[in-house]
Every structure is written in structure tokens, then in C-alpha cells.
CSV table of C-alpha atoms and ligand atoms in Angstrom, one decimal:
chain,number,residue,atom,x,y,z
A,21,UNK,CA,182.5,72.8,242.2
A,22,UNK,CA,184.9,69.9,242.8
A,23,UNK,CA,187.6,71.0,240.4
A,24,UNK,CA,191.2,70.8,241.5
A,25,UNK,CA,192.3,73.7,239.4
A,26,UNK,CA,189.4,75.9,240.7
A,27,UNK,CA,190.7,75.2,244.2
A,28,UNK,CA,194.3,76.1,243.1
A,29,UNK,CA,192.9,79.2,241.4
A,30,UNK,CA,191.2,80.3,244.6
A,31,UNK,CA,194.3,79.5,246.8
A,32,UNK,CA,192.4,76.7,248.6
A,33,UNK,CA,195.0,74.1,247.4
A,34,UNK,CA,198.7,74.9,247.6
A,35,UNK,CA,200.6,75.4,244.4
A,36,UNK,CA,204.1,76.7,243.5
A,37,UNK,CA,202.6,79.9,242.1
A,38,UNK,CA,204.9,82.1,239.9
A,39,UNK,CA,202.3,84.7,239.0
A,40,UNK,CA,198.7,85.7,239.8
A,41,UNK,CA,196.3,88.5,239.0
A,42,UNK,CA,192.5,88.7,239.2
A,43,UNK,CA,192.0,86.7,236.0
A,44,UNK,CA,194.7,84.1,235.9
A,45,UNK,CA,197.1,82.1,238.1
A,46,UNK,CA,200.4,80.5,236.9
A,47,UNK,CA,202.1,77.7,238.8
A,48,UNK,CA,204.6,75.0,238.4
A,49,UNK,CA,203.4,71.6,237.1
A,50,UNK,CA,203.5,68.9,239.8
A,51,UNK,CA,204.8,66.4,237.2
A,52,UNK,CA,207.1,68.5,235.0
A,53,UNK,CA,207.7,67.3,231.5
A,54,UNK,CA,210.5,69.8,230.8
A,55,UNK,CA,213.1,71.6,233.0
A,56,UNK,CA,210.7,74.5,233.2
A,57,UNK,CA,207.0,73.5,233.2
A,58,UNK,CA,204.5,76.1,234.2
A,59,UNK,CA,200.7,76.0,233.9
A,60,UNK,CA,198.6,79.1,233.3
A,61,UNK,CA,194.9,78.8,234.2
A,62,UNK,CA,192.0,81.2,234.1
A,63,UNK,CA,190.4,81.7,237.5
A,64,UNK,CA,187.0,81.3,235.8
A,65,UNK,CA,186.1,77.6,235.2
A,66,UNK,CA,186.2,76.8,231.5
A,67,UNK,CA,186.5,73.1,230.7
A,68,UNK,CA,188.7,73.2,227.7
A,69,UNK,CA,189.4,75.0,224.4
A,70,UNK,CA,186.5,73.0,223.0
A,71,UNK,CA,184.2,74.8,225.4
A,72,UNK,CA,185.3,78.4,224.5
A,73,UNK,CA,182.6,80.9,223.7
A,74,UNK,CA,183.0,84.3,222.1
A,75,UNK,CA,183.0,86.2,225.4
A,76,UNK,CA,186.1,84.3,226.4
A,77,UNK,CA,188.3,86.4,224.1
A,78,UNK,CA,189.8,88.3,227.0
A,79,UNK,CA,190.6,85.2,229.0
A,80,UNK,CA,192.4,83.5,226.2
A,81,UNK,CA,194.4,86.7,225.5
A,82,UNK,CA,195.3,86.9,229.2
A,83,UNK,CA,196.6,83.3,229.2
A,84,UNK,CA,198.8,83.8,226.2
A,85,UNK,CA,200.2,87.2,227.3
A,86,UNK,CA,200.8,85.8,230.8
A,87,UNK,CA,202.7,82.9,229.3
A,88,UNK,CA,204.8,85.2,227.2
A,89,UNK,CA,205.7,87.4,230.1
A,90,UNK,CA,206.6,84.5,232.4
A,91,UNK,CA,208.8,82.9,229.7
A,92,UNK,CA,210.6,86.3,229.2
A,93,UNK,CA,211.1,86.7,233.0
A,94,UNK,CA,212.5,83.2,233.4
A,95,UNK,CA,214.8,83.9,230.4
A,96,UNK,CA,213.5,81.2,228.1
A,97,UNK,CA,214.9,81.7,224.7
A,98,UNK,CA,212.4,79.3,223.1
A,99,UNK,CA,209.5,77.3,224.5
A,100,UNK,CA,206.4,75.4,223.6
A,101,UNK,CA,202.9,76.6,224.5
A,102,UNK,CA,200.4,73.7,224.6
A,103,UNK,CA,196.7,73.3,225.2
A,104,UNK,CA,195.7,69.6,225.5
A,105,UNK,CA,192.0,69.3,224.5
A,106,UNK,CA,189.9,66.4,225.5
A,107,UNK,CA,191.0,62.9,226.6
A,108,UNK,CA,192.1,61.9,223.2
A,109,UNK,CA,194.2,65.1,223.2
A,110,UNK,CA,195.9,64.2,226.4
A,111,UNK,CA,193.8,66.5,228.7
A,112,UNK,CA,193.5,65.0,232.2
A,113,UNK,CA,192.3,68.0,234.2
A,114,UNK,CA,189.0,69.5,232.9
A,115,UNK,CA,189.9,73.1,233.6
A,116,UNK,CA,191.4,75.0,230.8
A,117,UNK,CA,195.2,75.3,231.2
A,118,UNK,CA,198.1,76.4,229.0
A,119,UNK,CA,201.4,74.5,229.4
A,120,UNK,CA,204.6,76.5,229.1
A,121,UNK,CA,207.4,74.0,228.4
A,122,UNK,CA,211.0,75.0,228.1
A,123,UNK,CA,214.4,75.3,229.7
A,124,UNK,CA,216.3,72.8,227.5
A,125,UNK,CA,218.8,75.4,226.5
A,126,UNK,CA,221.8,76.6,228.5
A,127,UNK,CA,221.6,79.2,231.2
A,128,UNK,CA,218.1,78.6,232.4
A,129,UNK,CA,217.6,77.8,236.1
A,130,UNK,CA,215.0,75.2,236.7
A,131,UNK,CA,213.8,77.0,239.8
A,132,UNK,CA,214.2,80.5,238.3
A,133,UNK,CA,212.1,83.0,240.2
A,134,UNK,CA,209.7,85.2,238.2
B,227,LIG,P1,196.7,67.9,231.1
B,227,LIG,O1,197.2,66.5,230.7
B,227,LIG,O2,196.9,68.9,229.9
B,227,LIG,O3,195.3,67.9,231.6
B,227,LIG,O4,197.7,68.4,232.2
B,227,LIG,C1,197.4,68.5,233.5
B,227,LIG,C2,198.7,68.8,234.2
B,227,LIG,O5,198.4,69.2,235.5
B,227,LIG,C3,199.7,67.6,234.4
B,227,LIG,O6,200.9,67.9,233.7
B,227,LIG,C4,199.9,67.5,235.9
B,227,LIG,C5,199.4,68.8,236.4
B,227,LIG,N1,198.7,68.6,237.7
B,227,LIG,C6,197.7,67.8,238.0
B,227,LIG,N2,197.3,68.0,239.3
B,227,LIG,C7,198.1,69.0,239.8
B,227,LIG,C8,198.2,69.6,241.1
B,227,LIG,O7,197.5,69.4,242.0
B,227,LIG,N3,199.1,70.6,241.2
B,227,LIG,C9,200.0,71.0,240.1
B,227,LIG,N4,200.9,71.9,240.4
B,227,LIG,N5,199.9,70.4,238.9
B,227,LIG,C10,199.0,69.4,238.8
């Protein structure tokens, strides 16, 4: 499938990966909209939140817990978690992804390792 995030998920396209396991990959957004901007994607191709089915429960749970753990490791005191859904919702890449946006407060390194 010619999906850019599937290629990133499989490691075929380079990304600034901060975390990976067999279900998800988290990497820094190429066009950051915040001092810290990380995307968390499932390795399985799902187009968007609008395409979720009941057997995707574990994947959604993994995305959210991964985001929480990354935010804690970076030291974000507060952050936004965003799913853009569909073109009218600002979604450009048709592979489900959760945006972690933060780092506006003091003491957070933009390039913090996780
Ligand atoms: P969205 O608008 O929700 O579909 O967000 C897609 C995000 O993906 C956008 O902030 C830019 C980012 N992005 C697009 N292509 C790449 C890429 O090849 N690498 C990385 N790291 N991020 C990308």
C-alpha cells in the first residue's frame, strides 16, 4: 500500500522515532506546530477515527497510553492530544495518528530524549 505512514511504521522511510513496539511507532512531526510535536501511529493501517471498528479497542488504547508515557518521559506538565478526522477536520495523512502537542512551559527541552 502506498501510504507514507505505513512506510514509516515499517521503517522503510526514515523518521525521528522516539518510541516503538510491535503495535505502535511514535516519531517527531516533520512540521512541528508546538515546541514538542510527536505523532503516535498504529503499525496497522487504519484510515482515521471515522474508520474504527470494535476490534480496534486495543490499538486505540495503545495510542493513548503510549502518548501518556512519552509525555511523562519528556516531562510535559500539560499537553494536547489531537486526532484530526477527515479533510474538513484537518486530516492530511490518511493513516490514523495521534498528535502530542506541548512544551510551551518552562523547562522542557525541544529535543528531549525519551
Ligand atoms: P494531519 O494534518 O493530522 O493529517 O497531520 C499530519 C502530520 O504529519 C503533519 O503535521 C505533518 C506530518 N507529516 C507528514 N509527512 C510526514 C513525514 O514524512 N514525516 C514526519 N515525521 N511527519 C510527517
